[in-house]
Short mmCIF file of C-alpha atoms in Angstrom, two decimals:
data_model
loop_
_atom_site.label_atom_id
_atom_site.label_comp_id
_atom_site.label_asym_id
_atom_site.label_seq_id
_atom_site.Cartn_x
_atom_site.Cartn_y
_atom_site.Cartn_z
CA MET A 1 -0.15 0.04 0.54
CA ASN A 2 1.12 3.91 -0.84
CA GLN A 3 -1.21 5.02 2.18
CA SER A 4 2.66 5.79 4.45
CA HIS A 5 3.22 8.19 1.84
CA ASP A 6 0.53 10.39 3.14
CA PRO A 7 0.27 13.34 5.92
CA PRO A 8 -0.99 11.59 9.05
CA HIS A 9 -4.32 13.87 8.94
CA GLN A 10 -4.43 12.44 5.34
CA ASN A 11 -5.46 9.14 6.34
CA LYS A 12 -7.57 10.09 8.96
CA LEU A 13 -9.76 11.80 6.41
CA LYS A 14 -9.86 9.32 3.48
CA PRO A 15 -12.80 8.25 3.99
CA LYS A 16 -13.28 4.00 3.46
CA PRO A 17 -13.49 2.53 0.54
CA LYS A 18 -17.61 1.11 0.44
CA ALA A 19 -18.52 -2.35 -1.41
CA VAL A 20 -22.61 -2.95 -2.03
CA ILE A 21 -22.79 -6.59 -2.27
CA VAL A 22 -26.41 -7.77 -3.39
CA GLY A 23 -27.87 -10.75 -1.64
CA GLY A 24 -27.82 -10.91 1.73
CA SER A 25 -27.97 -15.16 1.67
CA ILE A 26 -24.65 -16.87 3.75
CA ALA A 27 -22.45 -15.98 0.48
CA GLY A 28 -23.69 -11.98 1.21
CA VAL A 29 -23.21 -11.21 4.83
CA SER A 30 -19.76 -13.88 4.95
CA CYS A 31 -18.64 -11.00 2.36
CA ALA A 32 -20.05 -8.25 4.50
CA HIS A 33 -17.75 -9.93 7.26
CA ALA A 34 -14.79 -10.56 5.11
CA LEU A 35 -15.04 -6.81 3.89
CA ILE A 36 -15.64 -4.94 6.80
CA LEU A 37 -11.94 -6.32 8.26
CA ALA A 38 -11.09 -6.16 5.35
CA GLY A 39 -11.78 -2.03 6.30
CA TRP A 40 -14.11 -1.69 3.56
CA ASP A 41 -17.46 0.35 4.73
CA VAL A 42 -20.38 -1.80 3.62
CA VAL A 43 -23.86 -2.83 2.02
CA VAL A 44 -26.03 -5.54 1.95
CA ILE A 45 -29.16 -5.35 -0.01
CA GLU A 46 -31.32 -8.52 -0.26
CA LYS A 47 -34.89 -8.29 -0.93
CA SER A 48 -36.56 -11.11 2.02
CA ARG A 49 -38.77 -8.30 3.95
CA ARG A 50 -37.02 -9.75 7.07
CA PRO A 51 -34.42 -11.77 8.59
CA PRO A 52 -35.19 -16.10 8.02
CA LYS A 53 -35.06 -17.08 11.54
CA GLY A 54 -36.92 -19.66 12.75
CA ASN A 55 -38.21 -20.66 9.25
CA PRO A 56 -38.86 -24.15 10.11
CA THR A 57 -38.42 -25.30 6.00
CA GLY A 58 -34.84 -24.69 4.37
CA ALA A 59 -32.30 -27.99 4.01
CA GLY A 60 -29.23 -28.71 6.33
CA LEU A 61 -25.35 -28.30 5.58
CA ALA A 62 -22.01 -29.29 6.80
CA LEU A 63 -19.43 -26.72 7.15
CA ASP A 64 -15.38 -27.73 6.48
CA PRO A 65 -13.03 -27.17 9.19
CA LEU A 66 -11.67 -23.97 7.19
CA SER A 67 -15.25 -22.69 7.04
CA GLN A 68 -15.58 -22.82 10.70
CA GLU A 69 -12.21 -21.11 12.00
CA LEU A 70 -13.18 -18.45 8.84
CA ILE A 71 -16.53 -17.79 10.91
CA GLY A 72 -15.29 -17.91 14.06
CA SER A 73 -12.85 -15.07 13.21
CA TRP A 74 -15.20 -12.59 11.41
CA THR A 75 -17.89 -13.42 14.60
CA GLY A 76 -15.45 -13.44 17.67
CA HIS A 77 -17.61 -16.01 19.41
CA PRO A 78 -16.31 -19.36 18.08
CA GLU A 79 -18.08 -21.53 20.37
CA LEU A 80 -21.25 -20.03 19.58
CA LEU A 81 -20.78 -21.82 16.28
CA HIS A 82 -20.26 -25.00 17.48
CA ASP A 83 -23.66 -24.11 19.67
CA ILE A 84 -25.61 -24.08 16.97
CA THR A 85 -23.88 -26.65 14.92
CA SER A 86 -23.84 -31.02 15.39
CA PRO A 87 -21.16 -32.85 14.87
CA ALA A 88 -20.25 -34.31 11.32
CA ALA A 89 -17.04 -36.35 11.62
CA ILE A 90 -18.01 -39.15 10.00
CA ASP A 91 -18.99 -39.65 5.70
CA LEU A 92 -20.82 -43.31 5.39
CA ASN A 93 -21.78 -43.91 2.17
CA GLN A 94 -23.84 -47.34 2.07
CA ALA A 95 -25.88 -49.75 -0.10
CA ILE A 96 -29.64 -50.72 0.40
CA ASN A 97 -31.21 -53.59 -1.55
CA ASP A 98 -34.44 -54.78 -2.22
CA GLU A 99 -34.99 -56.64 1.18
CA LYS A 100 -33.70 -53.12 2.61
CA SER A 101 -30.62 -54.55 4.85
CA LYS A 102 -27.08 -52.44 3.88
CA LYS A 103 -23.63 -53.10 3.18
CA ILE A 104 -20.52 -50.15 3.87
CA LEU A 105 -19.12 -49.29 0.32
CA ALA A 106 -17.12 -45.89 1.31
CA ARG A 107 -17.01 -44.66 5.09
CA ASP A 108 -14.20 -41.87 6.16
CA GLU A 109 -13.83 -41.37 10.23
CA ASN A 110 -12.10 -38.13 10.39
CA PHE A 111 -14.23 -35.98 7.71
CA ASN A 112 -14.33 -33.04 10.28
CA HIS A 113 -17.23 -31.14 9.67
CA ARG A 114 -19.85 -30.07 11.62
CA ALA A 115 -23.38 -30.22 10.49
CA ALA A 116 -25.97 -26.79 10.78
CA HIS A 117 -29.37 -26.11 9.64
CA TRP A 118 -29.25 -22.86 7.01
CA SER A 119 -31.57 -20.34 8.79
CA SER A 120 -29.24 -20.99 12.19
CA LEU A 121 -25.98 -20.49 10.00
CA HIS A 122 -27.61 -17.05 8.67
CA HIS A 123 -29.11 -15.77 11.85
CA HIS A 124 -25.68 -16.52 13.45
CA LEU A 125 -23.33 -15.06 10.46
CA PHE A 126 -25.98 -11.81 9.58
CA SER A 127 -26.71 -10.96 13.96
CA ALA A 128 -22.92 -10.02 14.11
CA LEU A 129 -23.26 -7.66 11.76
CA PRO A 130 -24.11 -4.27 12.60
CA PRO A 131 -27.62 -4.14 11.58
CA GLU A 132 -27.43 -0.39 9.78
CA ILE A 133 -25.77 -2.15 6.57
CA LEU A 134 -28.38 -4.50 6.03
CA LEU A 135 -31.10 -2.99 3.65
CA TRP A 136 -34.03 -5.56 4.22
CA GLY A 137 -37.59 -5.83 1.38
CA HIS A 138 -34.94 -4.07 -1.25
CA LEU A 139 -35.39 -5.66 -4.79
CA PHE A 140 -32.25 -5.46 -6.55
CA LEU A 141 -33.15 -3.61 -10.16
CA SER A 142 -30.21 -3.25 -12.52
CA PHE A 143 -26.49 -1.40 -12.02
CA SER A 144 -24.19 0.67 -13.82
CA VAL A 145 -20.64 1.51 -13.43
CA SER A 146 -19.17 5.10 -13.84
CA ASN A 147 -17.29 5.83 -17.25
CA ASP A 148 -13.90 5.36 -15.66
CA LYS A 149 -14.70 1.80 -13.94
CA GLN A 150 -14.20 3.86 -10.50
CA SER A 151 -17.44 3.47 -8.91
CA VAL A 152 -21.21 2.16 -9.95
CA LYS A 153 -24.77 2.71 -8.96
CA ILE A 154 -26.68 0.30 -7.82
CA ARG A 155 -30.94 0.51 -8.02
CA ALA A 156 -33.77 -1.29 -5.80
CA GLN A 157 -37.48 -1.13 -5.21
CA VAL A 158 -37.89 -0.49 -2.06
CA LEU A 159 -40.76 -3.47 -1.46
CA ASN A 160 -43.06 -1.41 1.46
CA THR A 161 -43.72 1.84 -0.89
CA GLU A 162 -42.77 0.63 -4.01
CA GLU A 163 -40.00 3.10 -4.05
CA THR A 164 -36.76 3.15 -6.28
CA ALA A 165 -33.75 3.76 -4.37
CA GLU A 166 -30.54 4.25 -5.02
CA VAL A 167 -26.97 2.82 -3.69
CA ASP A 168 -23.12 4.70 -4.44
CA GLY A 169 -20.66 2.06 -3.52
CA ASP A 170 -16.61 1.68 -5.30
CA LEU A 171 -17.33 -2.42 -5.26
CA PRO A 172 -21.10 -4.08 -6.98
CA VAL A 173 -20.48 -7.98 -5.20
CA ALA A 174 -23.07 -10.01 -6.44
CA ALA A 175 -23.79 -12.57 -4.36
CA ASP A 176 -27.54 -12.58 -6.06
CA GLY A 177 -27.06 -16.69 -6.00
CA CYS A 178 -27.15 -19.02 -9.05
CA ASN A 179 -29.60 -16.62 -11.42
CA SER A 180 -27.79 -13.90 -11.29
CA LEU A 181 -29.26 -11.45 -12.71
CA ILE A 182 -25.59 -9.67 -12.04
CA ARG A 183 -23.35 -12.56 -13.87
CA LYS A 184 -25.59 -12.94 -16.18
CA HIS A 185 -25.52 -9.01 -17.54
CA TYR A 186 -21.71 -10.36 -18.34
CA PHE A 187 -23.11 -13.97 -19.65
CA PRO A 188 -26.15 -13.99 -20.98
CA ASP A 189 -25.92 -17.09 -23.02
CA VAL A 190 -24.31 -18.87 -19.64
CA LYS A 191 -27.46 -21.58 -18.82
CA LEU A 192 -27.71 -23.34 -15.61
CA ARG A 193 -27.34 -26.92 -16.49
CA TYR A 194 -30.41 -29.89 -15.18
CA SER A 195 -28.79 -32.58 -13.74
CA GLY A 196 -31.54 -34.57 -14.72
CA TYR A 197 -32.44 -34.94 -11.29
CA CYS A 198 -34.94 -33.26 -8.09
CA GLY A 199 -33.53 -33.39 -4.40
CA TRP A 200 -36.79 -33.81 -2.25
CA ARG A 201 -36.02 -32.33 0.83
CA GLY A 202 -37.09 -32.16 4.60
CA VAL A 203 -36.37 -31.54 8.03
CA LEU A 204 -38.35 -33.90 10.78
CA ASP A 205 -38.27 -31.61 14.77
CA PHE A 206 -38.24 -34.81 17.18
CA SER A 207 -38.17 -32.85 20.16
CA GLY A 208 -40.82 -34.18 22.62
CA ILE A 209 -41.04 -36.92 20.85
CA GLU A 210 -37.99 -38.61 21.52
CA ASP A 211 -39.70 -41.55 23.00
CA SER A 212 -42.23 -42.95 19.86
CA GLU A 213 -41.53 -45.53 18.35
CA THR A 214 -40.28 -43.81 14.89
CA ILE A 215 -37.62 -41.49 16.45
CA LYS A 216 -36.28 -46.02 17.87
CA ASN A 217 -36.85 -47.12 15.24
CA VAL A 218 -34.66 -44.33 13.47
CA MET A 219 -31.71 -44.85 16.25
CA GLU A 220 -31.65 -48.46 15.98
CA ALA A 221 -31.37 -47.98 12.43
CA TYR A 222 -29.05 -45.23 12.28
CA PRO A 223 -27.06 -46.00 15.73
CA GLU A 224 -23.86 -43.08 14.60
CA LEU A 225 -26.08 -39.74 14.24
CA GLY A 226 -25.36 -36.99 15.86
CA LYS A 227 -21.57 -37.66 14.18
CA CYS A 228 -22.43 -39.28 11.13
CA LEU A 229 -23.44 -38.39 8.06
CA TYR A 230 -25.78 -40.76 6.00
CA ILE A 231 -25.52 -41.22 2.41
CA ASP A 232 -27.62 -44.68 1.35
CA LEU A 233 -27.60 -45.52 -2.31
CA THR A 234 -29.82 -47.78 -4.60
CA PRO A 235 -29.53 -48.58 -8.51
CA ARG A 236 -30.68 -44.74 -9.35
CA ASN A 237 -31.43 -43.39 -5.84
CA HIS A 238 -29.85 -41.41 -3.12
CA THR A 239 -30.90 -40.32 0.22
CA VAL A 240 -28.50 -38.41 2.43
CA PHE A 241 -29.51 -38.24 6.32
CA TYR A 242 -28.15 -36.28 9.18
CA GLU A 243 -29.18 -35.03 12.57
CA ILE A 244 -28.76 -30.75 12.84
CA PRO A 245 -28.97 -28.61 16.20
CA ASN A 246 -32.24 -28.63 18.21
CA LYS A 247 -33.39 -32.58 18.06
CA ARG A 248 -34.09 -32.50 14.38
CA LEU A 249 -33.50 -34.92 11.22
CA ASN A 250 -31.86 -33.36 8.01
CA TRP A 251 -32.92 -35.38 5.16
CA THR A 252 -33.10 -35.34 0.56
CA TRP A 253 -33.66 -37.71 -1.52
CA CYS A 254 -32.65 -37.20 -4.98
CA LEU A 255 -34.56 -38.80 -7.87
CA ASN A 256 -33.94 -38.66 -11.69
CA GLN A 257 -36.44 -37.62 -13.88
CA PRO A 258 -37.24 -34.83 -16.19
CA GLU A 259 -36.73 -31.25 -15.80
CA PRO A 260 -39.67 -29.27 -14.14
CA HIS A 261 -41.24 -26.54 -15.40
CA LEU A 262 -40.22 -23.68 -12.75
CA LYS A 263 -41.62 -20.14 -12.47
CA GLY A 264 -39.64 -17.14 -11.41
CA ASN A 265 -36.02 -17.60 -10.36
CA SER A 266 -36.75 -20.58 -7.44
CA VAL A 267 -35.53 -23.45 -8.12
CA THR A 268 -38.01 -24.72 -5.40
CA MET A 269 -41.03 -26.12 -7.50
CA GLU A 270 -44.03 -25.97 -6.45
CA VAL A 271 -46.01 -29.33 -4.72
CA SER A 272 -49.09 -30.33 -4.22
CA ASP A 273 -50.86 -33.31 -1.75
CA GLU A 274 -50.82 -35.19 -4.40
CA MET A 275 -46.85 -34.91 -5.07
CA ILE A 276 -45.84 -35.98 -1.85
CA GLN A 277 -48.51 -39.05 -1.77
CA LYS A 278 -46.84 -39.92 -4.68
CA MET A 279 -43.69 -39.21 -3.25
CA TYR A 280 -44.12 -41.83 -0.39
CA GLN A 281 -45.47 -44.42 -2.55
CA ASP A 282 -42.17 -44.03 -4.30
CA ALA A 283 -39.94 -44.76 -1.18
CA GLU A 284 -41.60 -46.83 0.35
CA LYS A 285 -40.70 -49.57 -2.14
CA ILE A 286 -36.66 -48.69 -2.03
CA TRP A 287 -36.30 -47.40 1.17
CA HIS A 288 -36.05 -49.07 4.63
CA PRO A 289 -39.18 -48.33 6.11
CA THR A 290 -37.38 -45.88 8.86
CA LEU A 291 -36.40 -43.15 6.74
CA VAL A 292 -40.32 -43.16 5.01
CA GLN A 293 -41.61 -42.80 8.23
CA VAL A 294 -39.83 -40.07 8.83
CA MET A 295 -40.19 -38.11 5.71
CA LYS A 296 -43.90 -38.66 5.94
CA GLU A 297 -44.04 -37.68 9.87
CA THR A 298 -41.30 -34.45 8.33
CA LYS A 299 -43.79 -31.00 8.30
CA GLU A 300 -43.86 -29.55 4.14
CA PRO A 301 -41.60 -31.71 3.12
CA PHE A 302 -40.34 -29.44 -0.33
CA VAL A 303 -38.52 -30.30 -3.61
CA ASN A 304 -35.45 -28.61 -5.59
CA ALA A 305 -34.48 -28.87 -8.82
CA ILE A 306 -31.26 -29.54 -9.00
CA TYR A 307 -28.91 -27.52 -11.10
CA ASP A 308 -25.37 -26.67 -12.13
CA CYS A 309 -23.47 -24.44 -14.48
CA ASP A 310 -20.57 -24.99 -16.29
CA PRO A 311 -17.40 -22.96 -14.69
CA LEU A 312 -17.15 -19.33 -16.25
CA GLU A 313 -14.19 -18.60 -17.78
CA GLN A 314 -14.51 -15.31 -15.29
CA ILE A 315 -15.57 -14.29 -12.00
CA VAL A 316 -14.61 -10.67 -12.18
CA TRP A 317 -15.15 -7.43 -14.58
CA ASP A 318 -13.77 -3.82 -13.97
CA ASN A 319 -14.75 -3.78 -10.29
CA VAL A 320 -17.41 -6.10 -10.59
CA VAL A 321 -17.15 -9.01 -8.35
CA LEU A 322 -19.18 -12.55 -8.64
CA VAL A 323 -19.06 -14.77 -5.03
CA GLY A 324 -20.67 -17.62 -3.71
CA ASP A 325 -23.19 -19.63 -6.49
CA ALA A 326 -23.67 -16.22 -8.54
CA ALA A 327 -20.18 -17.92 -9.34
CA HIS A 328 -19.97 -20.95 -9.35
CA PRO A 329 -23.97 -22.57 -9.49
CA THR A 330 -23.06 -26.38 -7.90
CA THR A 331 -24.76 -29.52 -7.14
CA PRO A 332 -24.98 -30.42 -3.24
CA HIS A 333 -23.07 -33.74 -3.33
CA SER A 334 -20.02 -32.11 -2.45
CA SER A 335 -20.27 -30.27 0.26
CA ARG A 336 -19.42 -27.65 -1.27
CA SER A 337 -21.89 -24.99 -2.30
CA THR A 338 -21.79 -22.86 1.46
CA ASN A 339 -18.72 -23.62 1.67
CA MET A 340 -17.09 -22.49 -1.46
CA SER A 341 -19.73 -18.96 -0.47
CA ILE A 342 -17.39 -18.66 3.01
CA LEU A 343 -13.73 -19.31 1.37
CA ASP A 344 -15.01 -17.17 -1.39
CA ALA A 345 -16.11 -14.19 0.68
CA ALA A 346 -12.32 -14.92 2.73
CA VAL A 347 -10.47 -15.01 0.06
CA LEU A 348 -11.50 -11.09 -1.27
CA GLY A 349 -11.82 -9.93 2.10
CA ARG A 350 -7.32 -10.60 2.00
CA CYS A 351 -7.11 -9.93 -1.19
CA LEU A 352 -9.28 -6.40 -0.54
CA GLU A 353 -6.95 -6.05 2.25
CA LYS A 354 -3.15 -6.76 0.69
CA TRP A 355 -3.47 -4.47 -2.04
CA GLY A 356 -5.58 -1.57 -0.43
CA SER A 357 -8.56 0.17 -2.54
CA GLU A 358 -5.98 2.03 -4.68
CA ASN A 359 -5.11 -1.22 -6.04
CA LEU A 360 -8.68 -2.65 -6.44
CA THR A 361 -8.06 -4.20 -10.47
CA ALA A 362 -4.53 -6.05 -8.89
CA ALA A 363 -7.21 -7.58 -5.31
CA LEU A 364 -10.38 -8.86 -7.33
CA GLU A 365 -7.59 -10.45 -9.92
CA GLU A 366 -5.59 -12.02 -7.13
CA TYR A 367 -9.05 -13.07 -6.41
CA GLN A 368 -9.94 -14.45 -9.42
CA TYR A 369 -6.40 -16.51 -9.59
CA ILE A 370 -6.79 -17.68 -6.53
CA ARG A 371 -10.35 -18.55 -6.16
CA LEU A 372 -11.43 -19.45 -10.41
CA PRO A 373 -9.48 -22.44 -10.86
CA VAL A 374 -10.53 -24.15 -7.14
CA ALA A 375 -14.36 -23.44 -7.51
CA SER A 376 -14.67 -25.05 -11.18
CA LYS A 377 -12.90 -27.60 -9.81
CA GLN A 378 -14.66 -28.55 -7.01
CA VAL A 379 -18.16 -27.83 -9.56
CA LEU A 380 -17.07 -30.04 -12.22
CA HIS A 381 -16.32 -32.94 -9.54
CA ALA A 382 -19.67 -32.62 -7.40
CA ARG A 383 -21.32 -33.13 -11.06
CA ARG A 384 -19.67 -35.90 -11.52
CA VAL A 385 -19.82 -37.51 -7.84
CA GLY A 386 -24.62 -36.50 -8.55
CA ARG A 387 -24.70 -38.44 -11.92
CA ILE A 388 -22.66 -41.86 -10.12
CA LYS A 389 -24.84 -41.54 -7.21
CA GLN A 390 -28.03 -41.23 -9.29
CA GLY A 391 -26.57 -44.37 -12.25
CA LEU A 392 -26.69 -41.47 -14.95
CA GLU A 393 -23.94 -41.87 -17.70
CA LEU A 394 -20.82 -41.30 -17.99
CA PRO A 395 -18.41 -41.19 -20.86
CA ASP A 396 -15.80 -42.92 -18.87
CA CYS A 397 -17.34 -45.44 -16.98
CA ARG A 398 -20.09 -47.35 -16.86
CA SER A 399 -23.50 -46.60 -15.01
CA PHE A 400 -22.68 -46.69 -11.17
CA ASN A 401 -24.97 -50.26 -9.32
CA PRO A 402 -23.90 -49.57 -5.21
CA ASN A 403 -24.90 -53.22 -5.18
CA THR A 404 -22.33 -54.46 -7.65
CA ALA A 405 -19.82 -51.56 -7.53
CA ASN A 406 -15.90 -52.47 -6.49
CA TRP A 407 -13.66 -50.61 -4.53
CA GLU A 408 -12.39 -48.56 -6.67
CA GLU A 409 -15.74 -46.87 -8.17
CA CYS A 410 -16.67 -46.19 -4.27
CA LYS A 411 -13.87 -44.07 -3.41
CA MET A 412 -15.56 -41.57 -5.73
CA LEU A 413 -18.53 -41.38 -3.32
CA LEU A 414 -16.51 -40.64 -0.41
CA GLN A 415 -15.86 -36.24 -0.02
CA ARG A 416 -12.42 -36.73 0.60
CA ALA A 417 -12.39 -37.18 -3.14
CA VAL A 418 -13.08 -33.64 -3.97
CA PRO A 419 -10.30 -31.50 -5.31
CA PHE A 420 -8.65 -29.82 -2.42
CA PHE A 421 -10.54 -31.21 0.31
CA GLY A 422 -8.88 -29.33 3.35
CA HIS A 423 -6.24 -27.38 2.02
CA ASN A 424 -7.73 -24.81 -0.04
CA PRO A 425 -5.31 -21.57 -0.87
CA LEU A 426 -6.08 -18.63 1.67
CA LEU A 427 -3.64 -16.03 -0.75
#
C-alpha cells in the first residue's frame, strides 16, 4: 500500500472504500464480515423483507474445518458456532438392497465437518453484523458502472413503499445466487444446467417425541446419528440423512426425472398433496421403512430442481466481482456450496486488505486467480459424483450400481475425493 506516504491527518480524513453487496444470503453476509475486517464500509441489499430466523423449512448443510475457523474469526465467538452445529465426523456411504438390508460402501471417520440448519447459520452470521448495513426488502433492479470504472450505482425497489432506491459504492459484489442477474449481464448466454434429478428435502423436528416409536427405530437403524453423515444408495437413487441441532433430522432424496417447469427464478418447485403422497409411495418401494416414516412425519417437505453451471471464464469485470452461487452454481453432492461461498468471502477480503482500495484491479485479479480454478474443479467433481450416485451415464465409466460396485468405484463417493479437500488456498 502507498498510504504510508500520506501525512497522518490525510489518512484520518480519507474515506473508507464502500462495497455494495447484492444478496443477503450466506454468501452475502459472509462477504460483509470479510470486507468489514478488510477496512471497507459495506451495504447489503436483500429482497427478503426480514431475516429468516426460525424458518422451519430450509435445509441442512455441512461446514468444513476451514469454514468453521473463518466464521469464528469473523464473529469473534467460535463457541457460539459450536452451539448451533452438530458433529459430522463420519462420512458413510452404504448400499440398500431389495430386502432393505445395508452394506457399507465407503466410510471416512476423519470427515471433521459440522452440521447446521441453513437459517441457524445465517442468523449466526448476520446477527454479528452492524444492523444498519442490511437493507431488507430491497429488490435488486439494475446496476451501472461509471465511465472511469471507479464507482457503481445500484438500483433497488423498496418493497414496502415500491419506491426506487439508489446506492452508490466503489465495489459491487454479486452474491445474488445461482440465477444471478449480475452474472447474466456479463454472460447472457450462460444457462443453468439441469442435473437430471430433483431433491425432495425436509427437516423433522423430534423434540418432545424422543421416546416415540419412530425415533427409537431411527436410532436403531442409524446408530451413529449425531456424528455421522449417512448416504444411502440404491440403483439410480440416493438419500442424505443426518442430525442437526435442537433435535432435528435433515433428509434429502434425489430422484431422476425430466426437468420440471419452474416459475420465476426459484429452483424450489411448488408441491401438491398429490405429489407428496406419490413421493411416500415411491419411497416405500426402495428405502428402509424407518427413513420412510421420517419422511412421512416431516412437515412441509419441499423439492428442489438440482442445477449447476459450466465453469465461467471469469468472475471479475473491472470493479464487479461474483461470489458464491452467482460465481459457481453447483450440485450439493460434495458439501461445497456453502463452504465455497464462505471461502470466496475470505479470499476476497484478504485480497482487498492486501492490495488496498487504490489497487482494486490487482486485488480482484488475485481473487479470481485463486478462486476460479479451485471452484471450477469442485463444481465439475460434484457434477460427476451426482451422476455416479444417481446411476446416470458418464463418458468414461459404466453406470454405478451400489449393489455390485467395487472399491475403486466406491471411493469416489467419499467427500475426501473432492479436489482441494482440506487444503483450499486463501492467498
